[in-house]
Structure formats: C-alpha cells, structure tokens
Short mmCIF file of C-alpha atoms and ligand atoms in Angstrom, two decimals:
data_model
loop_
_atom_site.label_atom_id
_atom_site.label_comp_id
_atom_site.label_asym_id
_atom_site.label_seq_id
_atom_site.Cartn_x
_atom_site.Cartn_y
_atom_site.Cartn_z
CA CYS A 269 -0.04 0.00 -0.02
CA LEU A 270 1.49 3.41 -0.86
CA THR A 271 1.07 6.05 1.76
CA ALA A 272 -0.20 9.51 1.02
CA GLN A 273 3.15 10.73 2.33
CA ALA A 274 5.18 8.66 -0.26
CA ALA A 275 2.91 9.89 -3.02
CA SER A 276 3.28 13.56 -2.04
CA ALA A 277 7.03 13.28 -1.67
CA LEU A 278 7.18 11.95 -5.16
CA ARG A 279 4.80 14.70 -6.34
CA ASP A 280 7.00 17.36 -4.84
CA SER A 281 10.20 16.08 -6.46
CA GLU A 282 8.51 15.62 -9.89
CA PRO A 283 6.58 18.67 -10.92
CA MET A 284 5.91 17.19 -14.36
CA PHE A 285 3.31 14.77 -13.12
CA ARG A 286 -0.34 15.07 -14.07
CA TYR A 287 -2.61 15.26 -11.05
CA GLU A 288 -6.22 14.65 -12.21
CA GLU A 289 -7.63 11.68 -10.28
CA TYR A 290 -8.59 9.70 -13.33
CA ALA A 291 -7.62 9.61 -17.07
CA ASP A 292 -10.36 10.15 -19.55
CA ILE A 293 -11.06 6.73 -20.77
CA ASP A 294 -14.07 4.31 -20.74
CA TRP A 295 -13.43 2.49 -17.38
CA ASN A 296 -16.48 0.26 -17.99
CA ASN A 297 -14.98 -1.49 -21.12
CA LEU A 298 -11.38 -2.38 -20.19
CA GLY A 299 -10.13 -5.58 -21.66
CA PHE A 300 -6.53 -6.68 -21.74
CA GLY A 301 -5.45 -4.40 -24.52
CA LEU A 302 -2.42 -2.01 -24.17
CA THR A 303 -3.28 1.59 -23.13
CA ARG A 304 -0.51 4.00 -23.42
CA THR A 305 0.07 5.54 -19.92
CA ASP A 306 2.26 8.42 -18.86
CA TYR A 307 5.52 7.21 -17.43
CA MET A 308 7.80 4.24 -17.35
CA TYR A 309 10.91 3.34 -15.23
CA THR A 310 14.37 2.44 -16.57
CA ALA A 311 17.58 1.30 -14.86
CA LYS A 312 20.78 -0.10 -16.43
CA CYS A 313 23.68 -2.19 -15.40
CA THR A 314 26.69 -3.69 -17.06
CA GLN A 315 27.79 -7.32 -16.65
CA ASN A 316 28.78 -8.18 -13.07
CA GLU A 317 27.72 -4.74 -11.74
CA THR A 318 24.70 -3.78 -9.63
CA PHE A 319 21.91 -1.83 -11.24
CA GLN A 320 22.29 1.90 -11.17
CA GLN A 321 19.53 4.05 -9.62
CA GLY A 322 16.64 4.02 -12.07
CA ARG A 323 14.45 6.92 -13.14
CA LEU A 324 11.08 7.67 -14.46
CA SER A 325 10.61 9.15 -17.90
CA ASP A 326 7.86 9.75 -20.32
CA TYR A 327 6.46 6.48 -21.60
CA GLY A 328 7.89 5.89 -25.14
CA ASN A 329 9.87 3.74 -27.45
CA VAL A 330 13.10 2.09 -26.43
CA GLU A 331 16.32 2.47 -28.51
CA LEU A 332 18.22 -0.78 -28.97
CA SER A 333 21.36 -2.02 -30.71
CA PRO A 334 20.43 -4.49 -33.50
CA ALA A 335 22.94 -6.80 -31.79
CA ALA A 336 21.15 -6.56 -28.34
CA GLY A 337 21.18 -9.94 -26.54
CA VAL A 338 17.41 -9.86 -26.14
CA LEU A 339 16.89 -9.35 -29.90
CA ASN A 340 19.22 -12.03 -31.06
CA TYR A 341 19.21 -14.69 -28.40
CA GLY A 342 16.06 -14.04 -26.45
CA GLN A 343 17.81 -13.04 -23.19
CA GLY A 344 15.02 -11.63 -21.37
CA LEU A 345 12.50 -12.01 -18.64
CA PHE A 346 9.20 -10.45 -17.80
CA GLU A 347 6.98 -10.15 -14.72
CA GLY A 348 3.35 -9.09 -14.21
CA THR A 349 1.92 -7.53 -11.16
CA LYS A 350 -1.18 -5.26 -10.39
CA ALA A 351 -2.05 -2.12 -8.57
CA PHE A 352 -5.63 -1.72 -7.37
CA ARG A 353 -7.46 1.35 -6.05
CA GLY A 354 -9.27 0.72 -2.78
CA GLU A 355 -12.63 2.20 -1.87
CA ASP A 356 -10.88 4.63 0.46
CA GLY A 357 -8.67 5.83 -2.39
CA ARG A 358 -5.54 4.03 -1.24
CA ILE A 359 -3.45 2.12 -3.78
CA PHE A 360 -2.60 -1.51 -3.18
CA LEU A 361 0.08 -3.59 -4.86
CA PHE A 362 -0.35 -7.44 -5.10
CA ARG A 363 2.83 -9.04 -3.52
CA PRO A 364 5.47 -7.23 -5.79
CA ASP A 365 8.30 -8.71 -3.51
CA GLN A 366 7.35 -12.14 -4.84
CA ASN A 367 7.70 -10.96 -8.43
CA ALA A 368 11.14 -9.52 -7.49
CA ILE A 369 12.26 -12.84 -6.11
CA ARG A 370 10.92 -14.70 -9.17
CA MET A 371 12.81 -12.35 -11.42
CA GLN A 372 16.04 -13.00 -9.46
CA ILE A 373 15.64 -16.78 -9.91
CA GLY A 374 14.89 -16.30 -13.61
CA ALA A 375 17.82 -14.03 -14.03
CA GLU A 376 20.15 -16.71 -12.52
CA ARG A 377 18.79 -19.21 -14.97
CA MET A 378 19.21 -16.84 -17.95
CA CYS A 379 22.71 -15.66 -16.91
CA MET A 380 21.46 -12.00 -16.33
CA GLN A 381 22.16 -9.43 -13.69
CA SER A 382 18.94 -8.69 -11.73
CA PRO A 383 17.75 -5.71 -9.58
CA SER A 384 17.58 -6.19 -5.82
CA VAL A 385 14.16 -6.95 -4.29
CA GLN A 386 14.07 -3.44 -2.90
CA GLN A 387 14.90 -1.77 -6.17
CA PHE A 388 12.29 -3.99 -8.00
CA VAL A 389 9.57 -3.13 -5.46
CA ASP A 390 10.50 0.59 -5.53
CA ALA A 391 10.40 0.68 -9.30
CA VAL A 392 6.84 -0.96 -9.29
CA LYS A 393 5.70 1.61 -6.70
CA GLN A 394 7.18 4.54 -8.58
CA THR A 395 5.57 3.40 -11.83
CA ALA A 396 2.16 2.86 -10.06
CA ILE A 397 2.25 6.37 -8.42
CA ALA A 398 3.33 8.12 -11.46
CA ASN A 399 0.61 6.54 -13.53
CA LYS A 400 -2.05 6.87 -10.73
CA ARG A 401 -4.63 8.44 -12.98
CA TRP A 402 -4.60 5.18 -14.97
CA ILE A 403 -5.48 2.98 -12.00
CA PRO A 404 -9.13 2.08 -12.58
CA PRO A 405 -11.89 3.07 -10.05
CA PRO A 406 -12.49 0.24 -7.43
CA GLY A 407 -14.23 -2.67 -8.99
CA LYS A 408 -13.48 -1.71 -12.66
CA GLY A 409 -10.05 -3.35 -13.10
CA SER A 410 -6.42 -2.70 -12.20
CA LEU A 411 -3.24 -1.19 -13.36
CA TYR A 412 -1.23 -4.12 -14.91
CA ILE A 413 2.54 -3.40 -14.26
CA ARG A 414 4.92 -5.17 -16.51
CA PRO A 415 8.55 -5.26 -15.28
CA LEU A 416 11.08 -6.34 -18.07
CA LEU A 417 14.66 -7.48 -17.67
CA ILE A 418 16.36 -7.51 -20.95
CA GLY A 419 19.98 -8.04 -22.36
CA THR A 420 20.45 -4.78 -24.11
CA GLY A 421 24.28 -4.83 -24.69
CA PRO A 422 25.47 -5.79 -28.18
CA ILE A 423 26.81 -9.35 -28.58
CA LEU A 424 27.48 -11.36 -31.72
CA GLY A 425 28.64 -14.63 -30.32
CA LEU A 426 26.30 -16.67 -28.12
CA SER A 427 27.15 -15.48 -24.59
CA PRO A 428 25.60 -13.28 -22.04
CA SER A 429 24.85 -9.72 -22.92
CA PRO A 430 27.35 -7.04 -21.68
CA GLU A 431 24.54 -4.76 -20.47
CA TYR A 432 21.06 -5.28 -18.99
CA THR A 433 18.05 -2.95 -18.72
CA PHE A 434 15.34 -3.22 -16.17
CA LEU A 435 12.23 -1.45 -17.47
CA VAL A 436 8.77 -1.06 -15.95
CA TYR A 437 5.63 0.07 -17.70
CA ALA A 438 2.01 -0.22 -16.96
CA SER A 439 -1.44 -0.29 -18.66
CA PRO A 440 -4.94 -0.25 -17.11
CA VAL A 441 -6.74 -3.65 -17.73
CA GLY A 442 -10.01 -5.36 -17.08
CA ASN A 443 -10.68 -9.07 -17.74
CA TYR A 444 -7.93 -10.98 -19.50
CA PHE A 445 -10.30 -13.22 -21.45
CA LYS A 446 -12.95 -11.93 -23.86
CA GLU A 447 -15.37 -14.12 -22.04
CA GLY A 448 -15.17 -11.68 -19.17
CA VAL A 449 -16.07 -13.57 -15.94
CA ALA A 450 -18.01 -16.32 -17.86
CA PRO A 451 -16.50 -19.82 -17.58
CA LEU A 452 -13.59 -20.63 -19.94
CA ASN A 453 -13.63 -23.25 -22.69
CA LEU A 454 -10.08 -24.85 -22.74
CA TYR A 455 -8.52 -26.98 -25.47
CA VAL A 456 -6.02 -29.71 -24.48
CA ASP A 457 -3.23 -29.66 -27.18
CA ASP A 458 -1.23 -32.93 -27.22
CA GLN A 459 0.86 -31.85 -30.28
CA PHE A 460 2.54 -28.83 -28.98
CA HIS A 461 4.39 -28.65 -25.59
CA ARG A 462 5.19 -25.57 -23.66
CA ALA A 463 8.34 -26.73 -21.86
CA THR A 464 10.54 -29.72 -21.16
CA ARG A 465 12.52 -30.90 -18.09
CA GLY A 466 15.86 -29.06 -17.98
CA GLY A 467 14.45 -26.20 -20.13
CA ALA A 468 13.36 -22.76 -18.90
CA GLY A 469 9.62 -23.44 -18.49
CA GLY A 470 9.82 -22.77 -14.71
CA VAL A 471 11.00 -19.20 -15.12
CA LYS A 472 9.26 -16.27 -16.72
CA SER A 473 11.54 -16.16 -19.73
CA ILE A 474 10.24 -14.30 -22.82
CA THR A 475 11.24 -17.45 -24.75
CA ASN A 476 8.40 -19.43 -23.19
CA TYR A 477 5.65 -17.29 -24.75
CA ALA A 478 6.21 -17.00 -28.61
CA PRO A 479 6.30 -20.81 -29.04
CA VAL A 480 2.72 -21.13 -27.67
CA LEU A 481 1.23 -18.56 -30.10
CA LYS A 482 0.58 -21.15 -32.82
CA ALA A 483 -1.37 -23.41 -30.41
CA ILE A 484 -3.29 -20.55 -29.04
CA SER A 485 -4.17 -19.09 -32.45
CA ARG A 486 -5.39 -22.43 -33.68
CA ALA A 487 -7.52 -22.94 -30.51
CA LYS A 488 -8.91 -19.31 -30.48
CA GLY A 489 -9.78 -19.80 -34.17
CA GLU A 490 -11.96 -22.66 -33.09
CA GLY A 491 -13.66 -20.68 -30.40
CA PHE A 492 -11.61 -21.92 -27.44
CA SER A 493 -10.36 -19.42 -24.69
CA ASP A 494 -6.88 -20.94 -24.18
CA VAL A 495 -4.79 -24.13 -24.46
CA ILE A 496 -3.81 -26.63 -21.75
CA TYR A 497 -0.44 -28.25 -22.35
CA LEU A 498 0.60 -31.78 -21.40
CA ASP A 499 4.13 -32.97 -20.33
CA SER A 500 6.36 -33.66 -23.23
CA VAL A 501 7.57 -37.11 -22.06
CA HIS A 502 4.39 -39.04 -21.30
CA LYS A 503 1.95 -36.68 -23.00
CA LYS A 504 -0.43 -37.46 -20.15
CA TYR A 505 0.21 -35.15 -17.30
CA VAL A 506 -1.20 -31.61 -17.16
CA GLU A 507 1.23 -28.73 -17.07
CA GLU A 508 -0.47 -25.37 -17.36
CA ALA A 509 -2.33 -23.20 -19.84
CA SER A 510 -0.63 -20.51 -22.06
CA SER A 511 -1.41 -17.79 -19.71
CA CYS A 512 -2.19 -19.37 -16.26
CA ASN A 513 -1.80 -22.27 -13.80
CA ILE A 514 -4.55 -24.94 -13.41
CA PHE A 515 -6.32 -26.34 -10.28
CA LEU A 516 -8.94 -29.03 -10.00
CA VAL A 517 -11.30 -29.62 -7.17
CA LYS A 518 -12.56 -33.02 -6.18
CA GLY A 519 -14.56 -33.14 -2.94
CA ASN A 520 -12.50 -31.34 -0.25
CA VAL A 521 -9.30 -31.80 -2.06
CA ILE A 522 -7.75 -29.17 -4.45
CA SER A 523 -4.95 -30.45 -6.66
CA THR A 524 -2.53 -28.64 -8.94
CA PRO A 525 0.46 -29.73 -11.06
CA ALA A 526 3.69 -29.68 -9.11
CA THR A 527 6.34 -27.12 -10.13
CA VAL A 528 9.04 -29.36 -11.40
CA GLY A 529 10.95 -26.87 -13.61
CA THR A 530 8.32 -26.98 -16.48
CA ILE A 531 5.48 -25.09 -14.84
CA LEU A 532 5.60 -21.36 -13.89
CA GLU A 533 5.54 -20.81 -10.05
CA GLY A 534 2.55 -18.42 -10.21
CA ILE A 535 2.16 -15.92 -7.39
CA THR A 536 -1.61 -16.17 -7.58
CA ARG A 537 -1.15 -19.95 -7.52
CA LYS A 538 0.81 -19.71 -4.37
CA SER A 539 -1.79 -17.37 -2.76
CA ILE A 540 -4.66 -19.66 -3.73
CA ILE A 541 -2.82 -22.60 -2.19
CA ASP A 542 -2.29 -20.79 1.10
CA ILE A 543 -5.87 -19.36 1.18
CA ALA A 544 -7.40 -22.85 0.29
CA ARG A 545 -5.43 -24.54 3.16
CA ASP A 546 -6.39 -21.69 5.56
CA ILE A 547 -10.10 -22.25 4.85
CA GLY A 548 -9.89 -26.04 5.34
CA TYR A 549 -9.16 -27.57 1.92
CA LYS A 550 -6.54 -30.19 1.59
CA VAL A 551 -4.25 -29.04 -1.17
CA GLU A 552 -2.01 -31.37 -3.23
CA GLU A 553 0.86 -30.31 -5.55
CA ARG A 554 1.54 -33.48 -7.63
CA SER A 555 1.27 -34.93 -11.10
CA VAL A 556 -2.34 -34.51 -12.39
CA SER A 557 -3.30 -36.70 -15.32
CA ILE A 558 -5.51 -35.33 -18.10
CA ASP A 559 -8.03 -38.05 -17.29
CA GLU A 560 -8.23 -36.97 -13.72
CA LEU A 561 -8.75 -33.26 -14.86
CA MET A 562 -11.54 -34.36 -17.18
CA GLU A 563 -13.32 -36.01 -14.19
CA ALA A 564 -12.91 -33.26 -11.68
CA ASP A 565 -15.88 -31.62 -9.81
CA GLU A 566 -14.55 -28.12 -10.71
CA VAL A 567 -11.55 -26.67 -12.61
CA PHE A 568 -10.17 -23.16 -12.32
CA THR A 569 -7.17 -21.26 -13.49
CA THR A 570 -5.00 -18.69 -11.82
CA GLY A 571 -2.61 -15.93 -12.85
CA THR A 572 -1.82 -12.36 -12.43
CA ALA A 573 -3.40 -11.28 -15.71
CA VAL A 574 -6.25 -13.94 -15.42
CA SER A 575 -6.82 -13.60 -11.72
CA VAL A 576 -9.00 -16.66 -10.84
CA ALA A 577 -11.18 -17.88 -13.69
CA THR A 578 -13.52 -20.76 -13.73
CA VAL A 579 -13.52 -23.43 -16.45
CA GLY A 580 -16.68 -24.45 -18.04
CA SER A 581 -15.44 -27.02 -20.38
CA ILE A 582 -12.24 -28.91 -21.43
CA THR A 583 -11.90 -30.54 -24.88
CA TYR A 584 -9.44 -33.40 -25.21
CA ASN A 585 -9.08 -35.86 -28.08
CA GLY A 586 -12.68 -35.06 -29.23
CA ARG A 587 -14.00 -35.66 -25.66
CA ARG A 588 -15.47 -32.80 -23.69
C1 COI B 113 0.56 -12.72 -16.31
O1 COI B 113 -0.38 -13.22 -15.77
O2 COI B 113 0.96 -11.61 -15.59
C2 COI B 113 1.21 -13.14 -17.42
O3 COI B 113 2.39 -12.75 -17.58
C3 COI B 113 0.63 -13.91 -18.44
C4 COI B 113 0.59 -13.32 -19.83
C5 COI B 113 0.33 -14.24 -20.86
C6 COI B 113 -0.24 -12.07 -19.86
#
C-alpha cells in the first residue's frame, strides 16, 4: 500500500506529473489491450555490476542495438503484477516482492544481472504512483504493471549480454479473457508442448511465450479461450495453460500440477494454495493426469493477468 506521504514526496520532487484523479477513458470497457500511460521506469547495469539508480521518464519507445542480446538470443524475462485502487482511495500492490524474487531466480537461470528486491519493489511503486490516474476506479479493473529485464548490450557470439536494462511500464486492464467472467472453454493440445525438463519453463523467460502462439491461435480460431499443455515425455500429465496455472477440485481436495521446472511458479497460484489451506481444503501439488482433470468436480485457473477464472469445459481428443 502506498502512503499519502510517499505519493506527496514523489509529487514534490517531480513537478511534471499530471494530477487529475482519473484519465479520460471508458473505465467500463477495459479488456486486456495496451493503453498508453504516462511514465515508465528504466535502470541499467553492465555485466557483473549492480543496477544503477533508475528513473522515471515519459512512456515511449526504447532504442536498442540491433545486436542486443534480447533481440538475437532472447535473453529476457518479464513479470506481471497489479495495482488496485481501494474504496478509500488508497493504492494496493499485489505481492510485488514475490515478483522480484521470481525475477532473480529467472535471471540466474538466464545468466543475467537482476535488480535487488528493494529496487524492484521501489520501481513498481514509482511506476504505479506516476501513472496513478490510470489505476481504474474500485471494481473496474487494475493497473497491470509489466517489469522487463532484458539483455540490451550488443553481442554477436552466443554469450551473456554485456549490459542489462530493467524497465517497468503499465497499462490499465480489465478481464484477461474476452469471455469476461464467464467460464472458460479450454482445449488440450497434445501436439505442442510448452516446456521440457531441464528447459526454462519454470521461469518467466520471454522465450516461453512466442512458441505457444501457434497453439493459441489455432484454438482461439476454433472458439476456445486458451490451451492446456501436457508434459512432453508421457503426453499425459497436465502442465499449465498458455497464460495461467490450473487447479482441480474433487470433494474437499484441491490439486494442482507440481512445479518441477516445467511449470511457472505463479504468485496467484501460491496465494490460492495458502488461502485454500487456511479455509480447510486439503491442497496437493503433484502430477495430475489429463483423465483426472476431465473427471474433476470443478476446474479453475489462476494467474496475475487472469486472476482466478472458472473453467466451463475442457476438450481433449474429441472428448468434452
Ligand atoms: C501474467 O499473468 O501476468 C502473465 O504474464 C501472463 C501473460 C500471458 C499475460
């Protein structure tokens, strides 16, 4: 939660900020499209150094060397977190420290320098406050905050980039799926796989996302909301959907695929596990077969962008 004191300190130091309470957009029809906001945060560091102090600037394009590590070899990570406006006008962030830790773990896997937890959280706060007029009214959505860590130094041979950029931008969003809050129709794709053991499926590498576009495009073309992926060895165990983790409910037991390096360790996933245990459910993190998923009492998905979404149908091998 950002205090009024922190907000006013920032206001005093940055006279360029715009102060109207709300931007002039249709708050009742927010989807998950990009809305250009006012400011973004940038910090840089060279290999083996710590990140310099970052700064806010006007939102805009980024200049990159054509030989940047991220462009040539996909050396990049992203995060997603949200800021909400409370009924009392206060601004709340959803566990940004967890995103910071996840970025550090991902950076280690991708041989990148990463910002400290404190710098990450501070950057998210600064971006949220600077773009406050884009935080939707209570109940209308949230400000989706997208931290990026990318190899921006030029590199021709395959090796870590000599420079990294930590960048944070934001956009107001509503529901992720065009279905709104209606139940999702998911398609199980047994041809494409999202990740394999030993790969980078467990971290939020940008390289995990383009490869699922083909499966998503095909499924969306047939009217499905998203794709569920199976493990690449047995082609039998459920991994996750393109944009979210999966849970099934059977009686008083909630199960979700265990994170074994091929499944993203979702922060909403973690929160739901904790809350479900607190309210008396038994929660199991284990291998979940597709047959078991098809026979569940209930299925739901979780993610920062998706929040918690109920599943109305699953189509697998012509079975629904
Ligand atoms: C998120 O939930 O924040 C994600 O990064 C998923 C993405 C496909 C929008």
